Short mmCIF file of C-alpha atoms in Angstrom, two decimals:
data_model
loop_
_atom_site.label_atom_id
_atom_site.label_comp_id
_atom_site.label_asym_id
_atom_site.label_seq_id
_atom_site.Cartn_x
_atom_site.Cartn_y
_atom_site.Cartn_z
CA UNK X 1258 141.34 42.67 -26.23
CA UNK X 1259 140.88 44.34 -29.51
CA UNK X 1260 140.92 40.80 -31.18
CA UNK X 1261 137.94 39.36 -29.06
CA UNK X 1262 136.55 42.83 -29.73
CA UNK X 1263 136.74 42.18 -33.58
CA UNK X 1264 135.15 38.73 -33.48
CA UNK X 1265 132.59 39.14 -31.09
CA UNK X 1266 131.49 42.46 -33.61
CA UNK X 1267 132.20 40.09 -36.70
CA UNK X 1268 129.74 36.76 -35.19
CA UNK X 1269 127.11 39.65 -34.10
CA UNK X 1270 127.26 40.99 -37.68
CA UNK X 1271 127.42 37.87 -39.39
CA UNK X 1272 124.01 36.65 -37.06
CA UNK X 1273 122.22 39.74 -37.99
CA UNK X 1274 123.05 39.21 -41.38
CA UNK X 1275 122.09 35.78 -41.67
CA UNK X 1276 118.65 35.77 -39.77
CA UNK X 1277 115.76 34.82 -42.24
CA UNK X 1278 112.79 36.40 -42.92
CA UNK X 1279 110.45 33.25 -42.03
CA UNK X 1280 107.80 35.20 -40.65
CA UNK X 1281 105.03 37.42 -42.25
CA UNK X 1282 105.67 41.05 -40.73
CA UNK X 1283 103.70 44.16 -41.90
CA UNK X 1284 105.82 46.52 -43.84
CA UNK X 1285 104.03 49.36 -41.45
CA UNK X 1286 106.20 47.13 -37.76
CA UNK X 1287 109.34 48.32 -38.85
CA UNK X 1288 108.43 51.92 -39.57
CA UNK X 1289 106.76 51.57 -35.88
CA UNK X 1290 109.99 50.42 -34.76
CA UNK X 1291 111.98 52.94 -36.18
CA UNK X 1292 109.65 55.69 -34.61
CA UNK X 1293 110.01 54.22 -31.05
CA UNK X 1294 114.13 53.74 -31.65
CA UNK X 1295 114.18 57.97 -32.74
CA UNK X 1296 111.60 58.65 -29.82
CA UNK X 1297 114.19 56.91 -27.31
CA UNK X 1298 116.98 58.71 -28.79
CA UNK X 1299 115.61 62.10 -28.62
CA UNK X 1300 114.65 61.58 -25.22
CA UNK X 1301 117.96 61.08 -24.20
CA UNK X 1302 119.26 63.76 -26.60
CA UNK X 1303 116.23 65.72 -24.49
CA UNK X 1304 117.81 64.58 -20.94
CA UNK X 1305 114.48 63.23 -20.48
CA UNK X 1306 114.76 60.16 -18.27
CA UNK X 1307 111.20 59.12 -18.11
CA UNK X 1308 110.36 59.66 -21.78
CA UNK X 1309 113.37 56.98 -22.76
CA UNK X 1310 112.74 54.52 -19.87
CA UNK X 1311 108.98 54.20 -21.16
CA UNK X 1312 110.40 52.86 -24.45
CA UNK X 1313 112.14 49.89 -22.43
CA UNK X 1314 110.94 46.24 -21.95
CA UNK X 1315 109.74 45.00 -19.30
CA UNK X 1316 112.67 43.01 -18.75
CA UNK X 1317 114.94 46.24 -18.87
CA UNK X 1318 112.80 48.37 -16.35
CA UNK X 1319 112.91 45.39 -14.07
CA UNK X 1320 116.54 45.40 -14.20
CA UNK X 1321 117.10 49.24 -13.70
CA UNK X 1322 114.06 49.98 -11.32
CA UNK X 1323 113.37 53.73 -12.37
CA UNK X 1324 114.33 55.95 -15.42
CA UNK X 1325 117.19 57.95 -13.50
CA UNK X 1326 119.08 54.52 -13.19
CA UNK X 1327 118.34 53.76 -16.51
CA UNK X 1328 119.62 57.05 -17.97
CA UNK X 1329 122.57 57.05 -15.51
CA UNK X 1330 124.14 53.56 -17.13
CA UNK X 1331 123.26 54.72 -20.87
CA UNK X 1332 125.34 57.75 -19.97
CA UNK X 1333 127.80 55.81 -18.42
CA UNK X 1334 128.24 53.07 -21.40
CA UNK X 1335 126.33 54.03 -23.92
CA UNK X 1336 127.99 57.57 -24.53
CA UNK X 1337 126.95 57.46 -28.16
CA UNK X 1338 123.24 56.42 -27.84
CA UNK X 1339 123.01 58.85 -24.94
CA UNK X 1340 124.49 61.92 -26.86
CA UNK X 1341 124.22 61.44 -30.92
CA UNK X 1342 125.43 63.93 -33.24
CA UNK X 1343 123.31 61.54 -35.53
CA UNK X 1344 122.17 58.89 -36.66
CA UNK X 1345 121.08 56.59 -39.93
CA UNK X 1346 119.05 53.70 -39.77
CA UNK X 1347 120.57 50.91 -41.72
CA UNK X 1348 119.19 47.61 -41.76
CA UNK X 1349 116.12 45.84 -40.34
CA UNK X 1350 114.89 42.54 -39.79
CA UNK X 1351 112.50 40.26 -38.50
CA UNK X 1352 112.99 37.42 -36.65
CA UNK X 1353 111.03 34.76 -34.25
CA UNK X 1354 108.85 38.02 -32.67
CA UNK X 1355 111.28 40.37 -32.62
CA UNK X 1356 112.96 42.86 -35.14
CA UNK X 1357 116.52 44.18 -35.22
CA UNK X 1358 117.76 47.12 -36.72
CA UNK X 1359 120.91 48.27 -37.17
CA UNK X 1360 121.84 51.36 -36.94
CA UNK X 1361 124.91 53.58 -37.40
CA UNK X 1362 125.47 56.34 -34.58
CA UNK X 1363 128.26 59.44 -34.81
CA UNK X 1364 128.92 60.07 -31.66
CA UNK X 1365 129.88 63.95 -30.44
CA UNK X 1366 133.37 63.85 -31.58
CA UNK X 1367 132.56 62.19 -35.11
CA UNK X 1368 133.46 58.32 -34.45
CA UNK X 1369 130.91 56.04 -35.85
CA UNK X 1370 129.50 53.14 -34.30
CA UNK X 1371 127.51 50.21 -35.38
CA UNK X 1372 124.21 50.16 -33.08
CA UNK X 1373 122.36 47.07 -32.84
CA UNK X 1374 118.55 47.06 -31.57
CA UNK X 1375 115.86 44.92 -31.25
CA UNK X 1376 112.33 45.53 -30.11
CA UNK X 1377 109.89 43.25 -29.16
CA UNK X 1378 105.97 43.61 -28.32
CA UNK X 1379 104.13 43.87 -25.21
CA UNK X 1380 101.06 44.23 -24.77
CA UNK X 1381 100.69 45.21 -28.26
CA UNK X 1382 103.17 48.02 -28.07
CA UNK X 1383 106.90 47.32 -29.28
CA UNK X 1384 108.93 48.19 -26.88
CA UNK X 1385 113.66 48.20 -27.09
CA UNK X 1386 114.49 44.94 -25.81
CA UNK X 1387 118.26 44.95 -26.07
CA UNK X 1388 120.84 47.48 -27.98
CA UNK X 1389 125.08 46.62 -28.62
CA UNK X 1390 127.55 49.22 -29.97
CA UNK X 1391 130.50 48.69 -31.61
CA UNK X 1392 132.89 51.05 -33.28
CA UNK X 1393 133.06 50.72 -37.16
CA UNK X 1394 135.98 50.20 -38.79
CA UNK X 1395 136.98 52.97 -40.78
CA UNK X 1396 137.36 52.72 -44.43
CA UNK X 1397 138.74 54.76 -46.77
CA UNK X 1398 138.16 55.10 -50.46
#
């Protein structure tokens, strides 16, 4: 199980690092992006349902219905994301619409995890789309 884990982390890493910048993007979209990924997070560092379901797609709200569902299966899987000791924002990219960022998360108990997001706009307002954790490997020096 660990092995699959360890690919599956390894193609998602090698994608992210591989997509191409072949769009034009204003520098001023991934700040944006950044501000609604930190909003998100302190709403659910807040325990505030409805502020962090607002930052969902559409496709997201559709799937969960209401913010207490929402919150309810971030808590449930996304233990990190829903409780951050912190966070540092890593990479970002642009890519057919949408960007990516990744981020790295330290969860409660001081494990670090490789978040993934990516945003996409609606109705001229970008909005999370999709977000994968993974533990990082620890390295030593």
């Amino acid at each position: 199980m660990q092995f699959k884990k360890l690919i599956y982390t390894s193609l998602c890493l090698l994608l992210f690092n591989t997509i191409s910048i072949a769009e034009t993007i204003d520098k001023n979209e991934f700040s944006e992006t950044q501000a609604v990924i930190e909003s998100q997070l302190k709403a659910f560092i807040n325990k505030d349902a409805e502020g962090a379901f607002f930052h969902a797609s559409p496709y997201i709200k559709m799937r969960f219905n209401n913010p207490q569902d929402f919150m309810s299966m971030v808590k449930n899987y996304y233990e990190p994301v829903y409780n951050p000791k912190n966070y540092y924002f890593m990479e970002s990219k642009f890519f057919e619409g949408a960007i990516y960022h990744q981020l790295q998360i330290v969860s409660q108990d001081n494990v670090s995890y490789l978040a993934m997001y990516s945003l996409i706009k609606d109705k001229g307002e970008w909005k999370i789309s999709g977000c994968s954790i993974y533990p990082m490997e620890k390295q030593s020096i």
